[in-house]
mmCIF file of C-alpha atoms in Angstrom:
data_model
loop_
_atom_site.group_PDB
_atom_site.id
_atom_site.type_symbol
_atom_site.label_atom_id
_atom_site.label_comp_id
_atom_site.label_asym_id
_atom_site.label_seq_id
_atom_site.Cartn_x
_atom_site.Cartn_y
_atom_site.Cartn_z
ATOM 1 C CA MET A 150 103.452 104.064 144.508
ATOM 2 C CA ILE A 151 107.128 104.689 144.067
ATOM 3 C CA TYR A 152 108.474 102.376 141.620
ATOM 4 C CA LEU A 153 111.873 101.399 141.817
ATOM 5 C CA ASP A 154 112.154 98.103 139.878
ATOM 6 C CA TYR A 155 112.334 99.470 135.980
ATOM 7 C CA ALA A 156 115.022 95.863 135.525
ATOM 8 C CA ALA A 157 112.309 94.571 135.677
ATOM 9 C CA HIS A 158 109.818 96.147 133.771
ATOM 10 C CA HIS A 159 110.147 99.738 132.119
ATOM 11 C CA PRO A 160 106.455 101.786 131.314
ATOM 12 C CA VAL A 161 105.978 101.825 127.837
ATOM 13 C CA LYS A 162 107.275 105.079 125.736
ATOM 14 C CA GLU A 163 103.736 107.154 125.109
ATOM 15 C CA GLU A 164 105.769 107.124 121.113
ATOM 16 C CA ALA A 165 106.064 103.710 121.464
ATOM 17 C CA LEU A 166 102.654 102.562 121.675
ATOM 18 C CA PHE A 167 101.769 105.597 119.612
ATOM 19 C CA GLU A 168 104.083 103.512 116.915
ATOM 20 C CA PHE A 169 102.270 100.262 117.408
ATOM 21 C CA ASN A 170 98.382 101.658 117.294
ATOM 22 C CA LYS A 171 99.195 103.404 114.393
ATOM 23 C CA ILE A 172 100.408 100.568 112.057
ATOM 24 C CA GLU A 173 97.846 98.602 113.983
ATOM 25 C CA MET A 174 94.728 100.872 112.580
ATOM 26 C CA LEU A 175 96.567 101.199 108.885
ATOM 27 C CA ARG A 176 94.733 97.811 107.912
ATOM 28 C CA LEU A 177 97.792 96.891 106.222
ATOM 29 C CA GLY A 178 98.363 93.482 104.903
ATOM 30 C CA ASN A 179 100.544 90.722 105.965
ATOM 31 C CA SER A 180 103.969 92.051 105.233
ATOM 32 C CA ASN A 181 104.717 88.187 103.464
ATOM 33 C CA SER A 182 101.306 89.012 101.174
ATOM 34 C CA LEU A 183 102.673 90.390 97.464
ATOM 35 C CA HIS A 184 99.476 92.866 97.425
ATOM 36 C CA THR A 185 99.751 96.665 97.956
ATOM 37 C CA LEU A 186 98.823 96.480 101.547
ATOM 38 C CA GLY A 187 100.961 93.207 101.931
ATOM 39 C CA ILE A 188 104.331 95.262 100.573
ATOM 40 C CA GLU A 189 103.818 98.562 102.698
ATOM 41 C CA ALA A 190 104.014 96.383 105.717
ATOM 42 C CA SER A 191 106.727 94.790 104.247
ATOM 43 C CA LEU A 192 108.563 98.387 103.564
ATOM 44 C CA LEU A 193 107.948 99.173 107.270
ATOM 45 C CA LEU A 194 109.503 96.577 108.266
ATOM 46 C CA GLU A 195 112.714 97.012 105.872
ATOM 47 C CA ASN A 196 112.468 100.517 107.228
ATOM 48 C CA ALA A 197 112.506 99.064 111.184
ATOM 49 C CA MET A 198 115.476 96.676 110.737
ATOM 50 C CA ASN A 199 117.487 99.643 109.115
ATOM 51 C CA LYS A 200 116.890 101.440 111.299
ATOM 52 C CA LEU A 201 117.680 98.673 114.366
ATOM 53 C CA PHE A 202 121.022 98.128 112.482
ATOM 54 C CA LYS A 203 122.200 101.201 112.573
ATOM 55 C CA LEU A 204 121.370 101.772 115.816
ATOM 56 C CA LEU A 205 123.148 98.446 117.115
ATOM 57 C CA ASN A 206 126.190 99.836 114.512
ATOM 58 C CA LEU A 207 126.029 96.288 113.074
ATOM 59 C CA ASP A 208 126.360 95.384 109.111
ATOM 60 C CA ASN A 209 123.510 93.721 107.790
ATOM 61 C CA SER A 210 125.723 91.435 105.479
ATOM 62 C CA ILE A 211 127.455 90.404 108.816
ATOM 63 C CA TYR A 212 124.376 90.187 111.519
ATOM 64 C CA GLU A 213 121.067 89.368 111.066
ATOM 65 C CA ILE A 214 118.257 89.974 113.670
ATOM 66 C CA ILE A 215 115.201 87.398 114.872
ATOM 67 C CA HIS A 216 112.434 88.790 116.262
ATOM 68 C CA VAL A 217 110.860 86.490 118.881
ATOM 69 C CA SER A 218 108.828 86.840 121.652
ATOM 70 C CA SER A 219 110.780 87.478 124.645
ATOM 71 C CA ALA A 220 114.817 87.148 125.550
ATOM 72 C CA THR A 221 113.687 84.257 126.900
ATOM 73 C CA GLU A 222 112.231 82.941 124.013
ATOM 74 C CA ALA A 223 115.658 84.503 122.366
ATOM 75 C CA ASN A 224 117.921 82.031 124.762
ATOM 76 C CA ASN A 225 115.857 79.645 123.736
ATOM 77 C CA LEU A 226 116.457 80.136 120.253
ATOM 78 C CA ALA A 227 120.782 80.279 120.342
ATOM 79 C CA ILE A 228 121.185 77.822 123.136
ATOM 80 C CA LYS A 229 119.226 74.580 121.989
ATOM 81 C CA GLY A 230 119.586 76.144 118.465
ATOM 82 C CA VAL A 231 123.269 76.063 118.494
ATOM 83 C CA ALA A 232 123.487 72.787 120.798
ATOM 84 C CA ASN A 233 121.224 71.104 118.253
ATOM 85 C CA SER A 234 123.068 71.754 114.953
ATOM 86 C CA TYR A 235 126.721 71.789 116.022
ATOM 87 C CA LYS A 236 126.708 68.625 118.568
ATOM 88 C CA GLY A 237 128.707 67.240 115.993
ATOM 89 C CA PHE A 238 131.519 69.096 117.153
ATOM 90 C CA GLY A 239 130.480 68.434 120.602
ATOM 91 C CA LYS A 240 128.622 68.959 123.599
ATOM 92 C CA HIS A 241 131.060 70.522 126.070
ATOM 93 C CA ILE A 242 129.229 74.052 127.107
ATOM 94 C CA LEU A 243 130.417 76.498 129.522
ATOM 95 C CA VAL A 244 128.108 78.702 131.596
ATOM 96 C CA SER A 245 128.043 81.684 133.856
ATOM 97 C CA HIS A 246 127.162 81.580 137.682
ATOM 98 C CA LEU A 247 125.481 84.966 137.167
ATOM 99 C CA GLU A 248 122.778 83.557 134.150
ATOM 100 C CA HIS A 249 118.765 84.189 134.183
ATOM 101 C CA ASN A 250 116.322 81.110 134.767
ATOM 102 C CA SER A 251 115.891 81.527 130.615
ATOM 103 C CA VAL A 252 119.696 80.579 130.112
ATOM 104 C CA ASN A 253 119.631 77.742 133.331
ATOM 105 C CA ALA A 254 116.361 75.991 132.157
ATOM 106 C CA CYS A 255 117.224 75.914 128.469
ATOM 107 C CA LEU A 256 120.966 74.285 130.189
ATOM 108 C CA SER A 257 118.910 71.916 132.110
ATOM 109 C CA TYR A 258 117.074 70.196 129.271
ATOM 110 C CA LEU A 259 120.701 70.257 127.348
ATOM 111 C CA LYS A 260 121.891 67.976 130.231
ATOM 112 C CA ASP A 261 119.002 65.554 130.272
ATOM 113 C CA GLN A 262 119.967 64.994 126.642
ATOM 114 C CA GLY A 263 123.599 64.485 127.292
ATOM 115 C CA PHE A 264 125.156 67.374 127.145
ATOM 116 C CA GLU A 265 127.783 68.344 129.326
ATOM 117 C CA ILE A 266 127.297 71.751 131.086
ATOM 118 C CA GLU A 267 130.391 73.434 133.203
ATOM 119 C CA PHE A 268 130.674 77.177 135.242
ATOM 120 C CA ILE A 269 133.079 79.803 134.440
ATOM 121 C CA GLU A 270 134.207 81.393 137.743
ATOM 122 C CA ASN A 271 134.050 84.757 138.857
ATOM 123 C CA ASP A 272 136.302 86.925 140.946
ATOM 124 C CA GLU A 273 135.469 88.604 143.474
ATOM 125 C CA GLY A 274 133.744 91.991 141.588
ATOM 126 C CA GLY A 275 131.654 89.494 139.986
ATOM 127 C CA LYS A 276 133.832 89.493 136.614
ATOM 128 C CA ILE A 277 134.214 86.656 134.497
ATOM 129 C CA SER A 278 137.696 84.890 135.525
ATOM 130 C CA LEU A 279 138.934 85.000 131.929
ATOM 131 C CA ASP A 280 141.850 82.335 133.113
ATOM 132 C CA ASP A 281 139.454 80.340 134.210
ATOM 133 C CA LEU A 282 137.481 80.718 131.112
ATOM 134 C CA LYS A 283 141.168 79.469 128.945
ATOM 135 C CA SER A 284 141.066 77.288 131.045
ATOM 136 C CA LYS A 285 137.889 75.465 130.494
ATOM 137 C CA ILE A 286 137.423 75.720 127.014
ATOM 138 C CA ARG A 287 137.908 71.952 124.775
ATOM 139 C CA LYS A 288 138.108 71.322 121.695
ATOM 140 C CA ASP A 289 134.923 69.678 122.130
ATOM 141 C CA THR A 290 132.953 73.031 123.040
ATOM 142 C CA ILE A 291 130.268 74.376 121.162
ATOM 143 C CA LEU A 292 129.434 77.801 122.895
ATOM 144 C CA VAL A 293 129.964 79.658 126.011
ATOM 145 C CA ILE A 294 127.222 81.628 127.580
ATOM 146 C CA THR A 295 127.388 85.046 129.842
ATOM 147 C CA THR A 296 125.103 87.687 130.882
ATOM 148 C CA LEU A 297 126.319 91.294 129.164
ATOM 149 C CA GLU A 298 125.161 92.896 132.408
ATOM 150 C CA ASP A 299 124.444 91.248 135.451
ATOM 151 C CA SER A 300 120.501 91.900 136.467
ATOM 152 C CA GLU A 301 121.436 91.909 139.960
ATOM 153 C CA THR A 302 123.970 92.969 140.290
ATOM 154 C CA GLY A 303 124.625 95.628 137.281
ATOM 155 C CA ILE A 304 128.158 94.756 136.787
ATOM 156 C CA ILE A 305 128.957 95.096 133.240
ATOM 157 C CA GLN A 306 131.472 92.453 131.755
ATOM 158 C CA ASP A 307 134.824 92.288 129.925
ATOM 159 C CA TYR A 308 133.104 91.287 126.770
ATOM 160 C CA GLU A 309 135.691 92.142 124.822
ATOM 161 C CA ASN A 310 138.202 90.181 126.501
ATOM 162 C CA ILE A 311 135.734 87.268 126.767
ATOM 163 C CA ALA A 312 135.068 87.540 122.740
ATOM 164 C CA SER A 313 138.987 87.569 122.118
ATOM 165 C CA VAL A 314 139.215 84.171 124.145
ATOM 166 C CA ILE A 315 136.266 82.972 122.318
ATOM 167 C CA LYS A 316 137.807 83.960 118.792
ATOM 168 C CA GLU A 317 140.782 81.269 119.405
ATOM 169 C CA HIS A 318 138.785 78.454 118.913
ATOM 170 C CA GLU A 319 136.972 77.935 115.879
ATOM 171 C CA ASN A 320 134.114 75.921 117.335
ATOM 172 C CA VAL A 321 133.382 77.929 119.880
ATOM 173 C CA HIS A 322 130.452 80.558 119.635
ATOM 174 C CA LEU A 323 129.745 83.624 122.090
ATOM 175 C CA LEU A 324 126.151 84.145 123.355
ATOM 176 C CA MET A 325 125.646 87.321 125.545
ATOM 177 C CA ASP A 326 122.361 88.113 127.252
ATOM 178 C CA ALA A 327 122.480 92.779 126.262
ATOM 179 C CA THR A 328 118.673 93.416 127.852
ATOM 180 C CA GLN A 329 119.995 95.503 130.633
ATOM 181 C CA VAL A 330 122.483 97.400 128.691
ATOM 182 C CA MET A 331 120.901 97.970 125.313
ATOM 183 C CA GLY A 332 120.427 101.803 125.422
ATOM 184 C CA LYS A 333 122.086 102.618 127.977
ATOM 185 C CA PHE A 334 125.335 102.176 127.785
ATOM 186 C CA ASP A 335 127.833 102.397 124.272
ATOM 187 C CA ILE A 336 128.627 98.299 123.543
ATOM 188 C CA ASN A 337 130.493 97.352 120.757
ATOM 189 C CA TYR A 338 128.327 94.208 119.806
ATOM 190 C CA ASN A 339 130.300 93.908 116.944
ATOM 191 C CA LYS A 340 132.869 92.094 119.205
ATOM 192 C CA ILE A 341 129.582 89.347 120.197
ATOM 193 C CA ASP A 342 128.372 85.960 118.209
ATOM 194 C CA MET A 343 125.140 86.365 119.551
ATOM 195 C CA PHE A 344 123.713 88.178 122.212
ATOM 196 C CA THR A 345 119.158 88.981 122.423
ATOM 197 C CA PHE A 346 117.511 91.887 124.153
ATOM 198 C CA SER A 347 113.642 92.339 124.953
ATOM 199 C CA SER A 348 111.985 95.606 124.753
ATOM 200 C CA HIS A 349 109.997 95.803 127.485
ATOM 201 C CA LYS A 350 113.368 96.612 129.030
ATOM 202 C CA PHE A 351 113.489 100.163 127.667
ATOM 203 C CA GLY A 352 110.058 101.174 126.719
ATOM 204 C CA GLY A 353 109.008 99.247 124.448
ATOM 205 C CA LEU A 354 106.088 96.976 124.564
ATOM 206 C CA LEU A 355 105.705 93.139 126.631
ATOM 207 C CA GLY A 356 105.601 90.380 123.917
ATOM 208 C CA SER A 357 108.814 91.806 121.442
ATOM 209 C CA GLY A 358 112.131 90.153 122.249
ATOM 210 C CA PHE A 359 115.513 89.587 119.813
ATOM 211 C CA LEU A 360 118.194 86.981 118.684
ATOM 212 C CA VAL A 361 121.045 88.847 117.089
ATOM 213 C CA LYS A 362 123.489 86.562 115.107
ATOM 214 C CA ARG A 363 126.138 86.522 112.869
ATOM 215 C CA LYS A 364 124.889 85.248 109.595
ATOM 216 C CA ASP A 365 127.036 82.023 109.864
ATOM 217 C CA ILE A 366 125.730 80.809 112.663
ATOM 218 C CA VAL A 367 123.229 77.705 111.814
ATOM 219 C CA LEU A 368 120.413 77.306 114.510
ATOM 220 C CA THR A 369 118.214 74.585 114.692
ATOM 221 C CA PRO A 370 114.507 76.718 114.636
ATOM 222 C CA LEU A 371 112.071 76.391 117.910
ATOM 223 C CA ILE A 372 109.158 77.067 116.250
ATOM 224 C CA HIS A 373 108.626 75.389 112.612
ATOM 225 C CA GLY A 374 106.416 77.486 109.614
ATOM 226 C CA GLY A 375 105.712 79.247 106.509
ATOM 227 C CA THR A 376 107.744 82.250 105.323
ATOM 228 C CA SER A 377 108.044 84.817 108.418
ATOM 229 C CA GLN A 378 110.770 87.691 109.093
ATOM 230 C CA SER A 379 113.776 84.797 109.809
ATOM 231 C CA ILE A 380 114.238 81.512 108.601
ATOM 232 C CA TYR A 381 114.630 80.822 112.089
ATOM 233 C CA ARG A 382 111.110 81.151 113.669
ATOM 234 C CA GLY A 383 108.005 80.823 111.425
ATOM 235 C CA GLY A 384 104.834 82.792 112.095
ATOM 236 C CA SER A 385 103.230 85.956 110.701
ATOM 237 C CA VAL A 386 104.832 89.074 111.123
ATOM 238 C CA PRO A 387 104.104 91.657 113.640
ATOM 239 C CA VAL A 388 105.043 94.676 112.045
ATOM 240 C CA SER A 389 103.176 96.902 115.061
ATOM 241 C CA LEU A 390 105.344 94.947 117.730
ATOM 242 C CA ILE A 391 108.617 95.525 115.374
ATOM 243 C CA CYS A 392 107.951 98.700 114.832
ATOM 244 C CA SER A 393 107.551 99.952 118.232
ATOM 245 C CA SER A 394 110.443 98.530 120.323
ATOM 246 C CA VAL A 395 112.528 100.321 117.438
ATOM 247 C CA ARG A 396 111.258 103.036 117.727
ATOM 248 C CA ALA A 397 111.641 102.982 121.794
ATOM 249 C CA LEU A 398 115.087 101.874 121.387
ATOM 250 C CA GLU A 399 115.838 105.249 119.151
ATOM 251 C CA LEU A 400 114.655 107.188 121.872
ATOM 252 C CA GLU A 401 116.159 105.372 124.372
ATOM 253 C CA TYR A 402 119.723 106.000 122.826
ATOM 254 C CA LYS A 403 118.861 109.701 121.518
ATOM 255 C CA GLU A 404 118.663 110.512 125.639
ATOM 256 C CA LYS A 405 121.352 108.159 126.668
ATOM 257 C CA ASP A 406 123.604 110.839 128.497
ATOM 258 C CA SER A 407 121.235 112.749 129.502
ATOM 259 C CA ASN A 408 119.121 109.696 131.180
ATOM 260 C CA PHE A 409 122.545 108.659 132.610
ATOM 261 C CA ALA A 410 123.837 111.994 134.357
ATOM 262 C CA HIS A 411 120.380 112.075 135.896
ATOM 263 C CA VAL A 412 120.252 108.337 137.125
ATOM 264 C CA LEU A 413 123.799 108.842 138.040
ATOM 265 C CA SER A 414 122.810 111.803 140.384
ATOM 266 C CA LEU A 415 120.273 109.751 141.787
ATOM 267 C CA LYS A 416 122.697 107.086 142.700
ATOM 268 C CA ASP A 417 125.234 109.208 144.176
ATOM 269 C CA LYS A 418 122.431 110.509 146.659
ATOM 270 C CA LEU A 419 121.483 107.506 147.607
ATOM 271 C CA ILE A 420 125.054 105.890 147.864
ATOM 272 C CA THR A 421 126.176 109.027 149.970
ATOM 273 C CA ALA A 422 123.035 108.326 152.601
ATOM 274 C CA ILE A 423 123.537 104.477 153.067
ATOM 275 C CA ASN A 424 127.558 105.165 153.295
ATOM 276 C CA ALA A 425 126.093 107.207 156.665
ATOM 277 C CA LYS A 426 124.240 104.983 158.018
ATOM 278 C CA LYS A 427 125.303 101.146 160.023
ATOM 279 C CA GLY A 428 123.592 97.481 159.456
ATOM 280 C CA ILE A 429 123.378 98.238 155.967
ATOM 281 C CA MET A 430 125.945 96.897 153.126
ATOM 282 C CA ILE A 431 126.731 97.938 149.150
ATOM 283 C CA ASN A 432 126.835 94.737 147.246
ATOM 284 C CA SER A 433 127.240 96.581 144.175
ATOM 285 C CA SER A 434 126.661 99.910 142.669
ATOM 286 C CA SER A 435 128.903 100.425 140.092
ATOM 287 C CA ASN A 436 125.900 100.754 137.819
ATOM 288 C CA PRO A 437 124.317 104.254 138.653
ATOM 289 C CA TYR A 438 120.845 102.037 137.026
ATOM 290 C CA ILE A 439 121.056 99.100 139.421
ATOM 291 C CA ILE A 440 121.803 98.950 142.713
ATOM 292 C CA ASN A 441 122.380 96.162 145.314
ATOM 293 C CA LEU A 442 121.936 96.216 149.044
ATOM 294 C CA SER A 443 121.883 94.291 152.211
ATOM 295 C CA ILE A 444 120.415 94.720 155.243
ATOM 296 C CA LYS A 445 121.928 93.153 158.218
ATOM 297 C CA ASN A 446 119.734 90.225 159.843
ATOM 298 C CA LYS A 447 117.189 90.798 157.323
ATOM 299 C CA LYS A 448 116.233 88.766 154.580
ATOM 300 C CA GLY A 449 115.967 90.115 151.210
ATOM 301 C CA SER A 450 112.554 89.192 150.453
ATOM 302 C CA GLU A 451 111.385 90.611 154.119
ATOM 303 C CA VAL A 452 112.644 94.042 153.146
ATOM 304 C CA VAL A 453 110.778 93.781 149.321
ATOM 305 C CA LYS A 454 107.546 93.465 151.740
ATOM 306 C CA ARG A 455 108.775 95.799 154.258
ATOM 307 C CA LEU A 456 109.294 98.369 151.222
ATOM 308 C CA ASN A 457 106.115 97.784 149.644
ATOM 309 C CA GLU A 458 103.538 98.044 152.781
ATOM 310 C CA MET A 459 105.390 101.936 152.060
ATOM 311 C CA ASN A 460 104.283 102.560 148.775
ATOM 312 C CA ILE A 461 107.994 101.397 147.384
ATOM 313 C CA CYS A 462 108.473 98.818 144.882
ATOM 314 C CA VAL A 463 111.753 96.657 145.071
ATOM 315 C CA SER A 464 112.539 93.612 144.342
ATOM 316 C CA GLN A 465 115.034 90.463 146.038
ATOM 317 C CA LYS A 466 116.442 89.724 142.723
ATOM 318 C CA SER A 467 115.779 89.000 139.517
ATOM 319 C CA ALA A 468 112.228 89.248 139.039
ATOM 320 C CA CYS A 469 112.055 85.619 137.017
ATOM 321 C CA SER A 470 114.314 83.798 140.448
ATOM 322 C CA ILE A 471 113.154 81.306 142.490
ATOM 323 C CA PRO A 472 111.979 83.338 145.681
ATOM 324 C CA ASN A 473 113.853 83.507 149.414
ATOM 325 C CA THR A 474 116.634 81.659 148.124
ATOM 326 C CA PRO A 475 120.269 83.354 148.195
ATOM 327 C CA SER A 476 121.012 85.170 145.435
ATOM 328 C CA LYS A 477 123.429 82.929 143.431
ATOM 329 C CA ILE A 478 125.831 86.526 142.095
ATOM 330 C CA ILE A 479 125.872 87.602 145.714
ATOM 331 C CA MET A 480 126.814 84.255 146.970
ATOM 332 C CA ALA A 481 129.485 83.889 143.862
ATOM 333 C CA MET A 482 130.429 87.654 145.338
ATOM 334 C CA TYR A 483 131.092 87.251 148.906
ATOM 335 C CA HIS A 484 130.391 83.616 149.888
ATOM 336 C CA ASP A 485 128.212 84.965 152.461
ATOM 337 C CA LYS A 486 124.845 83.049 152.945
ATOM 338 C CA ASN A 487 123.141 85.437 155.175
ATOM 339 C CA ARG A 488 124.476 88.979 153.250
ATOM 340 C CA ALA A 489 122.819 87.169 149.801
ATOM 341 C CA LEU A 490 119.632 86.262 151.800
ATOM 342 C CA SER A 491 119.509 89.603 153.054
ATOM 343 C CA SER A 492 120.425 91.247 149.349
ATOM 344 C CA PHE A 493 117.817 93.271 147.110
ATOM 345 C CA ARG A 494 117.920 95.535 144.154
ATOM 346 C CA ILE A 495 116.541 98.958 143.536
ATOM 347 C CA SER A 496 116.675 99.503 139.833
ATOM 348 C CA LEU A 497 116.482 103.643 138.835
ATOM 349 C CA SER A 498 115.406 104.938 135.360
ATOM 350 C CA TYR A 499 115.268 108.617 133.631
ATOM 351 C CA LEU A 500 111.380 108.718 135.415
ATOM 352 C CA THR A 501 112.976 108.115 138.532
ATOM 353 C CA LYS A 502 112.503 111.523 140.912
ATOM 354 C CA ASP A 503 114.865 113.060 143.436
ATOM 355 C CA ASP A 504 111.830 113.408 145.885
ATOM 356 C CA GLU A 505 111.429 109.064 145.478
ATOM 357 C CA ILE A 506 115.137 108.900 146.413
ATOM 358 C CA ASP A 507 114.455 110.486 149.577
ATOM 359 C CA GLU A 508 111.341 108.747 150.464
ATOM 360 C CA LEU A 509 113.459 105.594 149.970
ATOM 361 C CA ILE A 510 115.934 106.596 152.230
ATOM 362 C CA LYS A 511 113.668 107.136 155.153
ATOM 363 C CA ALA A 512 112.393 104.155 154.075
ATOM 364 C CA LEU A 513 115.426 102.232 154.638
ATOM 365 C CA GLU A 514 116.019 103.655 157.928
ATOM 366 C CA VAL A 515 112.813 102.708 159.651
ATOM 367 C CA ILE A 516 113.513 99.520 158.265
ATOM 368 C CA ILE A 517 117.363 99.683 159.717
ATOM 369 C CA ASN A 518 115.848 100.346 163.192
ATOM 370 C CA GLU A 519 113.262 98.237 163.487
#
């Protein structure tokens, strides 16, 4: 089976799994316990978190990192946490059209609680319109949400310019989902108030995610409990999960440049072949890790199913999206429902082989001609 759906899930790195197993088998105590084994666990946790601050180039006097179960939980904590803590300043929230379902579901919940949700428009290139953002921020706006990298198209937002607009407004906070960029691109995270990511996107274990936020932002917790890694989330600290996640990210950054060069060569080969064929459109290919295509007169779901029959795994949209519906981002970019319905995503990794791209090209040609 040829796997080309790395944006949905990345196989765990051997070193990260080894790190998890090693710590679990040490029979360490609870990191909050005061005995020797508890202190050893606490030191492992402290060392891992220090490494994570260094990898992200963040000042731990300004930022704090909260470990959670997933980017979905991190988004829930950030959105609902800000909404409940700052609703005295207003109930207006701005969000892009490009967000993950974990964001949209939160906002649907908050809308029922009396919050006003307003969408920020984007240009034809899939980037947030800064002019529209500026025009829609109000005195009662408390939160702006935009993905850092869209998971369907790979489009990376102009986060520094977005952050500059936000900083002009005292009571407005910026949240960005950084899941897809983590370990792949150089991002100045110091420009962003809050960002989230999930470990299984870069070779960590599923069930591990993070919310990074400025310390001066107060959140109402989702999970209340006893002493933990953070006051914002109760529960015993999964030291082994955190350490293995940091190990996976450490390796991802270490090989970042060589990984990018490898994936770029594969993307260029694929795009060259597609440009030579009729009946297939490139919706987005600016990011070599994610390529979004449409085949004329073929639904994206049908293409995904047909490729699967040929032992090639791709996605129609984000893995958490509603199937058999038009892609919101492609619709927003091209205003073409047929193109949005026919779109599908190919996502690559340093694990992708050259001959796998050859097989994909052959398979796409068969589908075009069917």
